[in-house]
Each structure stands twice: as C-alpha cells, then as structure tokens.
N, CA and C of each residue as an Amber inpcrd file, in Angstrom:
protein
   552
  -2.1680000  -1.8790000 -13.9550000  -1.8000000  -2.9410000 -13.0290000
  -2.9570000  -3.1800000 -12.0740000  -3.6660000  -2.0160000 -11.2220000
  -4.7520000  -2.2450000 -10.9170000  -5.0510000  -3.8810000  -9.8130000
  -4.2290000  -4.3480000  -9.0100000  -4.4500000  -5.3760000  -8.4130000
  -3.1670000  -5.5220000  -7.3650000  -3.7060000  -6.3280000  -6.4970000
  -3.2350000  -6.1730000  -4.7680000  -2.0650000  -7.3800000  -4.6020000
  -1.7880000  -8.1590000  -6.5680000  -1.0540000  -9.4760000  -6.0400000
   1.0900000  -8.7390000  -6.1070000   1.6250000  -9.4500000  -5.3080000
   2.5150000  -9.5460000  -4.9200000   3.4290000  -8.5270000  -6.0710000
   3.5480000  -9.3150000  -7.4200000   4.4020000  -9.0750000  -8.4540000
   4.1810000  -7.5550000  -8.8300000   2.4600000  -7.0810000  -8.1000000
   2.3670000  -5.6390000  -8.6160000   2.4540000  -4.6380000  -7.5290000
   1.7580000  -5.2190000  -6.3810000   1.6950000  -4.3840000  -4.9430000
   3.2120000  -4.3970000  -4.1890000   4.2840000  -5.0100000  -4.7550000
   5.3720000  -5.3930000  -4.3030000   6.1320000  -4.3580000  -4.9550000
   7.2260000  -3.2360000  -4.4760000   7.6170000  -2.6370000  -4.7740000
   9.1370000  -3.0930000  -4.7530000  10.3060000  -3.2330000  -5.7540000
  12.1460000  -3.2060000  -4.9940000  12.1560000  -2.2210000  -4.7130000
  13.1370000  -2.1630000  -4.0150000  13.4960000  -1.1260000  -2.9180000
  15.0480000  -1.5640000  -2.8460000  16.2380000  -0.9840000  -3.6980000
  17.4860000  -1.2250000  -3.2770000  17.7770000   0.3420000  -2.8050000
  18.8930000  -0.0270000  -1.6110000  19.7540000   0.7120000  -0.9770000
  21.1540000   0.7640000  -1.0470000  21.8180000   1.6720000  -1.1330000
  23.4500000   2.0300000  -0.9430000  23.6830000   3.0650000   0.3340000
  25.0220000   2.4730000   1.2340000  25.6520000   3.9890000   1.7120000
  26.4310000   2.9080000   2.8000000  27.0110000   3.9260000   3.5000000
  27.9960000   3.6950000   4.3330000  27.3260000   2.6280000   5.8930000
  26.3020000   2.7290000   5.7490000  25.6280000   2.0410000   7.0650000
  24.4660000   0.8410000   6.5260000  24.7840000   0.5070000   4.9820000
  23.6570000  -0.6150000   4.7770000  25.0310000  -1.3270000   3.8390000
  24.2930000  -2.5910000   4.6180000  25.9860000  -4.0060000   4.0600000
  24.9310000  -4.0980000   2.7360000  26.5480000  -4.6050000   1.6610000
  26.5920000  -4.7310000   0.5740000  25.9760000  -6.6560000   0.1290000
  25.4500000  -6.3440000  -0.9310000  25.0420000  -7.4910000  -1.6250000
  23.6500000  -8.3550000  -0.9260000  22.6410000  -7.5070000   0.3790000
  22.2530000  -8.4630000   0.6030000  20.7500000  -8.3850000   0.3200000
  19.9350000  -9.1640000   0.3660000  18.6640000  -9.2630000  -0.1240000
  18.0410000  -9.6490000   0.9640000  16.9210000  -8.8410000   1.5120000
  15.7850000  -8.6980000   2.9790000  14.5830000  -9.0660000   2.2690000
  14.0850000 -10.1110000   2.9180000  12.6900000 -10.5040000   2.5760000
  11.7900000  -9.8450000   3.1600000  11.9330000  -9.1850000   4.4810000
  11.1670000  -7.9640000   5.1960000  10.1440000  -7.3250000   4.6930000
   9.0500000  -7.2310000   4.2720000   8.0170000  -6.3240000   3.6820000
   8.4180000  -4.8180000   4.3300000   8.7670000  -3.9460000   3.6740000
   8.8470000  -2.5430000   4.0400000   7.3470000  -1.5350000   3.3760000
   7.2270000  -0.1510000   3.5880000   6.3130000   0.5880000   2.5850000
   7.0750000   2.1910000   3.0710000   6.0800000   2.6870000   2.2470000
   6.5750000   3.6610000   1.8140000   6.8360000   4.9330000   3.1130000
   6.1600000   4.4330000   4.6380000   5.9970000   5.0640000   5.5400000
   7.3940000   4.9000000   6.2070000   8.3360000   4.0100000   6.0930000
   9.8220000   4.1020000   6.4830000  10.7630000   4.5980000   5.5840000
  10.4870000   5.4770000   5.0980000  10.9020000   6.2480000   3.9860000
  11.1990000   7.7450000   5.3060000   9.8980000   7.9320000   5.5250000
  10.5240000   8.9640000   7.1950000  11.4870000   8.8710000   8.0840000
  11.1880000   7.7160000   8.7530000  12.4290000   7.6660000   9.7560000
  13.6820000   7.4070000   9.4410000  13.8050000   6.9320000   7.7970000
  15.1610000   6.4230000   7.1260000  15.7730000   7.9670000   6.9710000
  14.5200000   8.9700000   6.5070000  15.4600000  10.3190000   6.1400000
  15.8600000  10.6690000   7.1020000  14.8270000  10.8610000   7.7800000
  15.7630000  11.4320000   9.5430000  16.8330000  11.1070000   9.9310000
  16.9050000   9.4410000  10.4000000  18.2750000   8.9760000  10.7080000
  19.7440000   9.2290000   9.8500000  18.8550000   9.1390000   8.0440000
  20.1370000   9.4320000   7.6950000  20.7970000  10.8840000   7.8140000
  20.0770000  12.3050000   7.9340000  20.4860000  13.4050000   8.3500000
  20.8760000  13.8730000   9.6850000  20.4200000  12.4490000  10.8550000
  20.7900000  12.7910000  12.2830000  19.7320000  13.3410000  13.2750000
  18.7100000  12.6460000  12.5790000  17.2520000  13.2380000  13.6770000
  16.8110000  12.2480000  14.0610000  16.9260000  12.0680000  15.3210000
  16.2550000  11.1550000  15.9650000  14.8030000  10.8360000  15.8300000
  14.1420000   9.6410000  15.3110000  12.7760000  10.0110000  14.4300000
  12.0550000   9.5370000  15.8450000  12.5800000   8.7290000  17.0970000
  11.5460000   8.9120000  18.6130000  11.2540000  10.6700000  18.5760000
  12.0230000  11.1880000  18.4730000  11.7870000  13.2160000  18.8190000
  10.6320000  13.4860000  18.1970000  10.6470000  13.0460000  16.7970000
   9.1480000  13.8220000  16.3700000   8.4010000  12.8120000  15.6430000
   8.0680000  11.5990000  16.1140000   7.3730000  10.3080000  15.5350000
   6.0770000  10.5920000  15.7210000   5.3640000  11.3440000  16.8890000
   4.1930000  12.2190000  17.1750000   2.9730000  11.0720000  16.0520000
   2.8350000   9.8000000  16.1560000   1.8630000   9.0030000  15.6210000
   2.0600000   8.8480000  14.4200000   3.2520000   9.3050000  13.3970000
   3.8960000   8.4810000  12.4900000   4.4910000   7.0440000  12.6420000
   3.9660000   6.3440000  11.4470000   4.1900000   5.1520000  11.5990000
   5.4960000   4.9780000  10.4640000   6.1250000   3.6880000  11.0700000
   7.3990000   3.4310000  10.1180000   8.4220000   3.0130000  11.0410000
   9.6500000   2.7260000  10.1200000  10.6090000   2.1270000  11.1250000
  11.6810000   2.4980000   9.9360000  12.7850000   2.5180000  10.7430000
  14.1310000   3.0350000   9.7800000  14.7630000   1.8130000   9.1430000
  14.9950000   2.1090000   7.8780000  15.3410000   0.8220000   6.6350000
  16.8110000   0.6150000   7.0690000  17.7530000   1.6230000   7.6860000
  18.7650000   0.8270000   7.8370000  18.8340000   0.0860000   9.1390000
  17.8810000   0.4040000  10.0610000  17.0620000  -0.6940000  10.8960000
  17.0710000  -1.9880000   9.9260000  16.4090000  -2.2490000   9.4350000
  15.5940000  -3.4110000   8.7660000  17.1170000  -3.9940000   7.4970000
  18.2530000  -2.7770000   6.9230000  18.8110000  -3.5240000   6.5090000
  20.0390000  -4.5140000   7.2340000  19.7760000  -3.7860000   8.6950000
  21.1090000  -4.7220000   9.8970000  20.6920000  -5.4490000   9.9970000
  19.8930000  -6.2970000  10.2110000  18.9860000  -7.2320000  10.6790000
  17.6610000  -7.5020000  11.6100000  17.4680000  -6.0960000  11.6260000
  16.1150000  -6.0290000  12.3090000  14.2000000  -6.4090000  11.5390000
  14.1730000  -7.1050000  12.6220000  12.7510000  -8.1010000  11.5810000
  11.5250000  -7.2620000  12.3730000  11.1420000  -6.3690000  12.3710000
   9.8520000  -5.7990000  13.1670000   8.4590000  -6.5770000  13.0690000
   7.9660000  -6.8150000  13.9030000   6.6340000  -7.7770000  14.0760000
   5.7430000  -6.7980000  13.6070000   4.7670000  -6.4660000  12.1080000
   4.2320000  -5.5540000  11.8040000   3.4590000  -5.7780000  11.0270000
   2.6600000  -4.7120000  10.6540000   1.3760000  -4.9260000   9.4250000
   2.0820000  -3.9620000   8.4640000   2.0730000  -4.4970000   7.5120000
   2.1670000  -3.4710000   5.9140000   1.1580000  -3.5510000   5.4380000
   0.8470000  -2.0540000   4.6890000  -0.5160000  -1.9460000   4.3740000
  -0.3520000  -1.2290000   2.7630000  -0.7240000  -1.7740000   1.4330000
  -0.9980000  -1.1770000   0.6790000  -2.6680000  -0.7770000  -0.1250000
  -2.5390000   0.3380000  -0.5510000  -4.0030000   0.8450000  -0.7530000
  -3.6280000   1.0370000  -2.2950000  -4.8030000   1.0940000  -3.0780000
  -5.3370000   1.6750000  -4.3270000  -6.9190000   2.3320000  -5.2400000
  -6.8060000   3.1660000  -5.2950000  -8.2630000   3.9760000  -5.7500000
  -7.9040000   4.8320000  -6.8110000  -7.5550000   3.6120000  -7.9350000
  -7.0130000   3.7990000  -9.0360000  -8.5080000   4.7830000 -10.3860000
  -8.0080000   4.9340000 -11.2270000  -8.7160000   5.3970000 -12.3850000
  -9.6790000   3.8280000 -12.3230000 -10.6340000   4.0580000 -13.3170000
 -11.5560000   2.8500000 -13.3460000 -11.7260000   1.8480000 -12.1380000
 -11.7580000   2.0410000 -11.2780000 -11.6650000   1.0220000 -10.1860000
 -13.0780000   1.2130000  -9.3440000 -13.7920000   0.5110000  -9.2820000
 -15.4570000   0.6430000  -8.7280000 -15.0420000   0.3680000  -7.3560000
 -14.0630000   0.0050000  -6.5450000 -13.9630000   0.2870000  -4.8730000
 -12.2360000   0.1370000  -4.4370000 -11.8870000   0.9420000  -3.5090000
 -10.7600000   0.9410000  -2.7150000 -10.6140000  -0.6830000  -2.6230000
  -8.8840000  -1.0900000  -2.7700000  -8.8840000  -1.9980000  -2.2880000
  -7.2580000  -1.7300000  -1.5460000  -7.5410000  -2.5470000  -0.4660000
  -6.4970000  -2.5270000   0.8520000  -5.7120000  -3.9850000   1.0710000
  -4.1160000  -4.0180000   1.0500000  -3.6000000  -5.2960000   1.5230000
  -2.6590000  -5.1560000   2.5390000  -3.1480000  -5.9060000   3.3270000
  -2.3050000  -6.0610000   4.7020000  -1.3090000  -7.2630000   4.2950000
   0.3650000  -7.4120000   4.6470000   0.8440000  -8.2800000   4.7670000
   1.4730000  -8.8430000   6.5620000   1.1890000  -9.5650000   6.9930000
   1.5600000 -10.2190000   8.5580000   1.7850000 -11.1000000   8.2020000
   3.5370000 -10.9160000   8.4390000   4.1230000 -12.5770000   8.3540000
   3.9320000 -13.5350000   7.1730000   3.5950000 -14.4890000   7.2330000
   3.4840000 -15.2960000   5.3970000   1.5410000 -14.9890000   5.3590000
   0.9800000 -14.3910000   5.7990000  -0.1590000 -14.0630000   5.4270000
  -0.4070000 -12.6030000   4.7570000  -1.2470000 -12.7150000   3.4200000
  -1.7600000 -11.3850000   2.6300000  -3.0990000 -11.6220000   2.8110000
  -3.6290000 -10.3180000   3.5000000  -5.1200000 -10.0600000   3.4110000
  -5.5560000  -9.0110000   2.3930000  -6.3730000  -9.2350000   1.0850000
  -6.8580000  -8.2340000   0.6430000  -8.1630000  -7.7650000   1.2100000
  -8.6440000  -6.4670000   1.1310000  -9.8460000  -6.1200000   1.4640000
 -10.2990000  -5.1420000   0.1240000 -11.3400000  -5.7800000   0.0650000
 -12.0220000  -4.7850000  -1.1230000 -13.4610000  -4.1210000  -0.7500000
 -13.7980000  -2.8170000  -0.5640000 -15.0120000  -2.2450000   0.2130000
 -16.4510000  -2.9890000  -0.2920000 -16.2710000  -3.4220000  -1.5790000
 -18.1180000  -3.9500000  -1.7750000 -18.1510000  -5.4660000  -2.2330000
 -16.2870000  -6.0460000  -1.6620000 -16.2460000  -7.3170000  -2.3460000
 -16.1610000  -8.2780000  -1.2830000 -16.0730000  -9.7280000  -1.2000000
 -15.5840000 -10.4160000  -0.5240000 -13.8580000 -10.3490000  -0.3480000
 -13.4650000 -10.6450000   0.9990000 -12.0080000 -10.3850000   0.9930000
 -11.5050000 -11.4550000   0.8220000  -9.8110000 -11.3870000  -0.0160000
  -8.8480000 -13.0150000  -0.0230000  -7.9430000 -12.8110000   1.0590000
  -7.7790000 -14.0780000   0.7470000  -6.7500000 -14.3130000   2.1840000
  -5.7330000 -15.1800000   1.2320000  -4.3370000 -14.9920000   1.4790000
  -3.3190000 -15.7660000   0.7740000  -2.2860000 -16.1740000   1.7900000
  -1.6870000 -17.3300000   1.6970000  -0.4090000 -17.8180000   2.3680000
   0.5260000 -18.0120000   1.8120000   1.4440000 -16.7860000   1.5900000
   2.4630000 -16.4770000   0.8600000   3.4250000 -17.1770000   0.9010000
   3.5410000 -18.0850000   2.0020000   4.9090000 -18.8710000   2.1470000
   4.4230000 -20.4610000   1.8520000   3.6420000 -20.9930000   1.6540000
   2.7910000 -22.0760000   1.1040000   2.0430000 -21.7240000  -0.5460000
   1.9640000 -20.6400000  -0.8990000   1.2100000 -19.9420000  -2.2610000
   2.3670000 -19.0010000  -2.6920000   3.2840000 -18.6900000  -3.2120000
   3.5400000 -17.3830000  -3.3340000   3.5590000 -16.9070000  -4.7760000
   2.7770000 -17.7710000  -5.2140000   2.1010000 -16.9140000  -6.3030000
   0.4700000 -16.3420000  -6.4660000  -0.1190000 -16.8230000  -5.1980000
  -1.4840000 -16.4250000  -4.4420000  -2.5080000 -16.9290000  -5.9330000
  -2.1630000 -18.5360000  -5.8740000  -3.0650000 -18.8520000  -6.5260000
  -4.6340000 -19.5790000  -5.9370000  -4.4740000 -19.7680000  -4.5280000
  -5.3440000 -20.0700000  -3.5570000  -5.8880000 -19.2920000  -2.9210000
  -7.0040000 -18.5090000  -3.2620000  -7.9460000 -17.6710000  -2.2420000
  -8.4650000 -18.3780000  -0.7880000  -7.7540000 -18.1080000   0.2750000
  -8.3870000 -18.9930000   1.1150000  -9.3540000 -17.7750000   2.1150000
  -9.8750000 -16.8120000   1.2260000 -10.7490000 -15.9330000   1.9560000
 -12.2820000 -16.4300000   2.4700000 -12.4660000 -17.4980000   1.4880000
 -13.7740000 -18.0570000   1.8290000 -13.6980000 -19.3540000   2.2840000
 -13.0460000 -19.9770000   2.6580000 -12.6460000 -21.0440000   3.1860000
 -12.5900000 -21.0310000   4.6730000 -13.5180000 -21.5610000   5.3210000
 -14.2680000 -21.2070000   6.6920000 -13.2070000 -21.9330000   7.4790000
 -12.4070000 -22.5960000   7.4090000 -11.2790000 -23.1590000   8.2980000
 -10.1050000 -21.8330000   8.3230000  -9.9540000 -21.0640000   7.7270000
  -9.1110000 -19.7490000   7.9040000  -9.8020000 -18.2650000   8.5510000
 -10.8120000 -18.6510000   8.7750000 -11.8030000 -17.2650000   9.2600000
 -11.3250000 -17.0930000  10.5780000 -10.5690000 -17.0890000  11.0380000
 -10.2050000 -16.9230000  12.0570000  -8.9290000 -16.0690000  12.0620000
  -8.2930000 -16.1830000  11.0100000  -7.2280000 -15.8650000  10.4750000
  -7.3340000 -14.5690000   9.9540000  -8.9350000 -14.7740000   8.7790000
  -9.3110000 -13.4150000   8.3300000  -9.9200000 -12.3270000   9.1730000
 -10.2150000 -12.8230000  10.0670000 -11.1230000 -12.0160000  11.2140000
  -9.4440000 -11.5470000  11.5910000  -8.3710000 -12.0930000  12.2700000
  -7.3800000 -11.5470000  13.2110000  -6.4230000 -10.0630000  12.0600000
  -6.6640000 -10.7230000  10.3840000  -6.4380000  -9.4750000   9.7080000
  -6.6400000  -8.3110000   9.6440000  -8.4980000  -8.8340000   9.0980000
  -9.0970000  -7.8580000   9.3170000  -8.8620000  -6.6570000  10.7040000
  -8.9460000  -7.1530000  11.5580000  -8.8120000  -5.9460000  12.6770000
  -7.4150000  -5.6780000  12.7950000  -6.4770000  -6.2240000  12.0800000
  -5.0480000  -5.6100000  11.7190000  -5.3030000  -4.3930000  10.9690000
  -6.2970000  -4.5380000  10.1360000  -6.1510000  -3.8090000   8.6880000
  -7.2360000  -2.4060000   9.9880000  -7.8260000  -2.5850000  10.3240000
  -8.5800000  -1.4180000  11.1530000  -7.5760000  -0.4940000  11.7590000
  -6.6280000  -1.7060000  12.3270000  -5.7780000  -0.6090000  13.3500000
  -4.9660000   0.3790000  12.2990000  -5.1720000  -0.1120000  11.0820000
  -4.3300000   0.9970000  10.2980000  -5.4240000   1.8860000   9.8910000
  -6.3500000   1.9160000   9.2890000  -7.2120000   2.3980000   8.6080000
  -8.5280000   1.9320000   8.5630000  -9.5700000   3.3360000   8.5270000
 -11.0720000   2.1800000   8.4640000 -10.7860000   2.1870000   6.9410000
 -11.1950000   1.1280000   5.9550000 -10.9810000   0.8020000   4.3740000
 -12.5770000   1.8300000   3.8800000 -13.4980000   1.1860000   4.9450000
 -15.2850000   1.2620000   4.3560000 -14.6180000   2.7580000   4.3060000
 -14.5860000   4.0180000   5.5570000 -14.6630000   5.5820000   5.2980000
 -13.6650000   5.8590000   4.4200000 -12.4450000   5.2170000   4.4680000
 -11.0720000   5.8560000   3.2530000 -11.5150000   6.0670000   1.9380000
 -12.4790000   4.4060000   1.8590000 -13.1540000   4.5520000   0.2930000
 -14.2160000   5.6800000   0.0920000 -15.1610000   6.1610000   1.1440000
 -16.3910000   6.9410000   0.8750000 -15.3500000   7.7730000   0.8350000
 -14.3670000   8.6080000   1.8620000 -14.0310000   9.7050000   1.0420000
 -13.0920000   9.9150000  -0.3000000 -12.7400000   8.8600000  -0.6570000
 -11.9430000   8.8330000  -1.6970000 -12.9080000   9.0920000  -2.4300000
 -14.1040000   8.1310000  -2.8730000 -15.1750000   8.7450000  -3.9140000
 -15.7070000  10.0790000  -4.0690000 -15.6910000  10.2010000  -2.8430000
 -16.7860000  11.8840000  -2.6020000 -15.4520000  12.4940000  -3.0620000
 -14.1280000  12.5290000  -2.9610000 -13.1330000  13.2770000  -3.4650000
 -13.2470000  13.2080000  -5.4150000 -13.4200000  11.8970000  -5.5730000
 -13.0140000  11.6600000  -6.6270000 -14.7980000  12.3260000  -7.6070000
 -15.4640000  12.8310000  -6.8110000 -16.8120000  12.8530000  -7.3640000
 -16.4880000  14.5240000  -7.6720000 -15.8140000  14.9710000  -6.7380000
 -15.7470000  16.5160000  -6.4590000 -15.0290000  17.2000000  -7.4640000
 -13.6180000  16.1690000  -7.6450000 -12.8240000  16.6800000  -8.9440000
 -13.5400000  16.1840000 -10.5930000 -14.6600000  15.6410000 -10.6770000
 -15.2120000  14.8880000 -11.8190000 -15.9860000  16.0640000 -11.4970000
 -16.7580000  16.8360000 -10.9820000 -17.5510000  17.8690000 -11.0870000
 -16.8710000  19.2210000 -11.2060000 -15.9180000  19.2340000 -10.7070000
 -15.1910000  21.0160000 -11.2540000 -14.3050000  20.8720000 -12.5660000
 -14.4940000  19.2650000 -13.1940000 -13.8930000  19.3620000 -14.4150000
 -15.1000000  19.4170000 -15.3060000 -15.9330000  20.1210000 -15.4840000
 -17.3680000  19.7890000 -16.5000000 -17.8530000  18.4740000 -16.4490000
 -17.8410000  17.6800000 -15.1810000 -18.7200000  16.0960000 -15.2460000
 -18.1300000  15.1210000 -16.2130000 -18.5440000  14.2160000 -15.9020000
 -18.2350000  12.5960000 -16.5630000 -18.1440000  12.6300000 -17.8340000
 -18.8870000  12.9680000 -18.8720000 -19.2750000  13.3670000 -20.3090000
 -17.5330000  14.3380000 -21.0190000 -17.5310000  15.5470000 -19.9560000
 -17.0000000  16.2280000 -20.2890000 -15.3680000  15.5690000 -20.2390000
 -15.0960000  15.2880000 -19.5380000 -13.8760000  14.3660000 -18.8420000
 -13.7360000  13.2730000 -19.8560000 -14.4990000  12.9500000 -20.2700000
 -14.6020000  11.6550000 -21.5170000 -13.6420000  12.0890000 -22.5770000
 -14.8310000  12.9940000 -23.0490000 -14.5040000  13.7980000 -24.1390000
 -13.1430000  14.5620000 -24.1370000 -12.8910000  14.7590000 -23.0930000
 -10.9740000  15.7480000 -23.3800000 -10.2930000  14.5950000 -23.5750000
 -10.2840000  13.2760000 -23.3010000  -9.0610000  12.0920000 -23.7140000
  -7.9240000  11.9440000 -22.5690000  -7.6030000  10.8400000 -22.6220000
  -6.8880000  10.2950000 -21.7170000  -5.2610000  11.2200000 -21.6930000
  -5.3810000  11.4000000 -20.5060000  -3.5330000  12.4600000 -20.5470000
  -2.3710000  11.4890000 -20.8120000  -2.5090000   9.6580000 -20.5240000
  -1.3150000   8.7800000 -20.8280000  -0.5560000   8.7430000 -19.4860000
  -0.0340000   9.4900000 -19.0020000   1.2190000   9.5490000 -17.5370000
   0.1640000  10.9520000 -17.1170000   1.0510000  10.6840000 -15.8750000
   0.7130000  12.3910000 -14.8890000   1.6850000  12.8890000 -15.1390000
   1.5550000  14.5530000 -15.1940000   2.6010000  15.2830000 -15.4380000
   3.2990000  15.8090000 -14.2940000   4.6630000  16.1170000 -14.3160000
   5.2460000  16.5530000 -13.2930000   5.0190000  17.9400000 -12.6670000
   5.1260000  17.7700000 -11.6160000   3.9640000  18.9990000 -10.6860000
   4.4390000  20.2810000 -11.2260000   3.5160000  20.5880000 -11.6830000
   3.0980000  22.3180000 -12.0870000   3.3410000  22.2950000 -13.9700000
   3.4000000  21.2530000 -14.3060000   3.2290000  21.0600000 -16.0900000
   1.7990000  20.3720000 -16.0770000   1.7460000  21.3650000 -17.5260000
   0.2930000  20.7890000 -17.8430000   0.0360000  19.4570000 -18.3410000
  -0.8350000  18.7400000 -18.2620000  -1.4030000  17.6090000 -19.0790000
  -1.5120000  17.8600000 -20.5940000  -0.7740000  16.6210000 -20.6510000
  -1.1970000  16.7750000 -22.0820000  -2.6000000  15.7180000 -22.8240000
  -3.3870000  15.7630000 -23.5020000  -4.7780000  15.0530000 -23.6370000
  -4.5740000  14.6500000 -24.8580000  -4.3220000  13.0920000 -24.2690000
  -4.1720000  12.6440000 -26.2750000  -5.5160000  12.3860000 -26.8580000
C-alpha cells in the first residue's frame, strides 16, 4: 500500500458498548494515540491523572459528539521506501510531507479523492507553511526519518548486510511476537 492517500492511510475504526450510541457514523479523523485514553476511561482511569504529555483524546469522547480542533498525524517507513513520509489531517485539509520530496497539499472536502496536488500551487503556500508547522508540533519528520534509517541500517547490518538479507527471501507477513519467520 505504501502511500499517504485517504483509502490507505484511513483506517475504520467501529465501536460497541454501553456508552457509544448505536448505528452512527463520525467523520472525525481519530489515530491510533486515542486508543489510550479510550482504555483508561473505559476501565475508570482518569486519563487527565497520568496524560504526563500523551497525546489523544477518548473515542467515546468523539463518539458523543465531541469534534476536537486537532492535527492527526500518520507516518510510514515502510520496506522499500527511499524516505519517511508524514500526513497531517486539519479540518478538510491533508498535508503530506515526504523528507527528500516536495510536499502535497489536498482539500479533502473539495477533492476527496486527492486528485489535485495543490502543494505547489503558490496561492495555497500559506496554507502549506500553517501545516507544515502543525506537522513540527507533532514531530520533526527530517530527524524521525534519519533515525529511522540509521535504525533501519543497524538491523540490515546485524542481519549479514543487504546481499545477505536478499538472499534469505521475503518472510510474506510478520510473525506473531516470539514465532519465527518464515522465508519463502
């Protein structure tokens, strides 16, 4: 899948239980960081007590009707992928950022199939500039990517190098933690 557009970076997310109403569908961008405060609340922990610079907001928040003014941020530093790429969603705007590429800019509620890059389109730079330093306050993208590489350089070297890694064959899926790979 390997790409930042909607149909792939877009995850469903259905819910059941006694405190989220039935049948309804939230256009809300959520991620995977309100996945915390949802467990808490649902076991009875107040997630203000130990939020200590965790970010997120509780989904049965968001399934009552709460609309939080926010940045969602998805990342990928997939297999074959020559740089990190980062998408911020704010409101009907998607910013991708890619570390050695030019960035897009999409207007999801005018595009929402993001067939209009309006990243280079100098009448929206203003727009991409107010992203961009959205996308900072979450993460620097440029250092996430250097250390992702230098990570990804480190495990390509304690496996016998690039050559060697070739040569054992693709495993297909990841295996579930503490089973081995299998190398087809």
């Amino acid at each position: 899948k390997s790409t930042m557009f909607e149909e792939i970076a877009g995850v469903p997310l259905i819910m059941a239980g006694p405190d989220v109403p039935k049948g309804l569908r939230i256009e809300t961008p959520v991620s995977h960081v309100d996945c915390f405060p949802t467990i808490l609340e649902g076991v009875g922990i107040n997630f203000n007590s130990v939020k200590d610079g965790h970010l997120g907001v509780s989904l049965f928040d968001i399934a009552n009707g709460y609309k939080p003014d926010r940045t969602v941020l998805s990342e990928y530093h997939g297999m074959g992928s020559t740089t990190g790429a980062y998408a911020i969603r704010n409101g009907k705007w998607k910013y991708v950022y890619y570390a050695k590429y030019p960035a897009q800019l999409f207007d999801l509620e005018n595009d929402p199939n993001e067939i209009t890059d309006l990243g280079q389109d100098s009448d929206y730079k203003h727009i991409l500039n107010e992203c961009h330093l959205k996308l900072l306050s979450v993460c620097d993208p440029d250092e996430t990517d250097r250390r992702a590489k230098a990570r990804q350089a480190e495990n390509l070297a304690a496996n016998g190098g690039r050559e060697a890694v070739i040569a054992r064959g693709d495993i297909g899926f990841t295996p579930a933690p503490g089973a081995a790979a299998d190398f087809l």
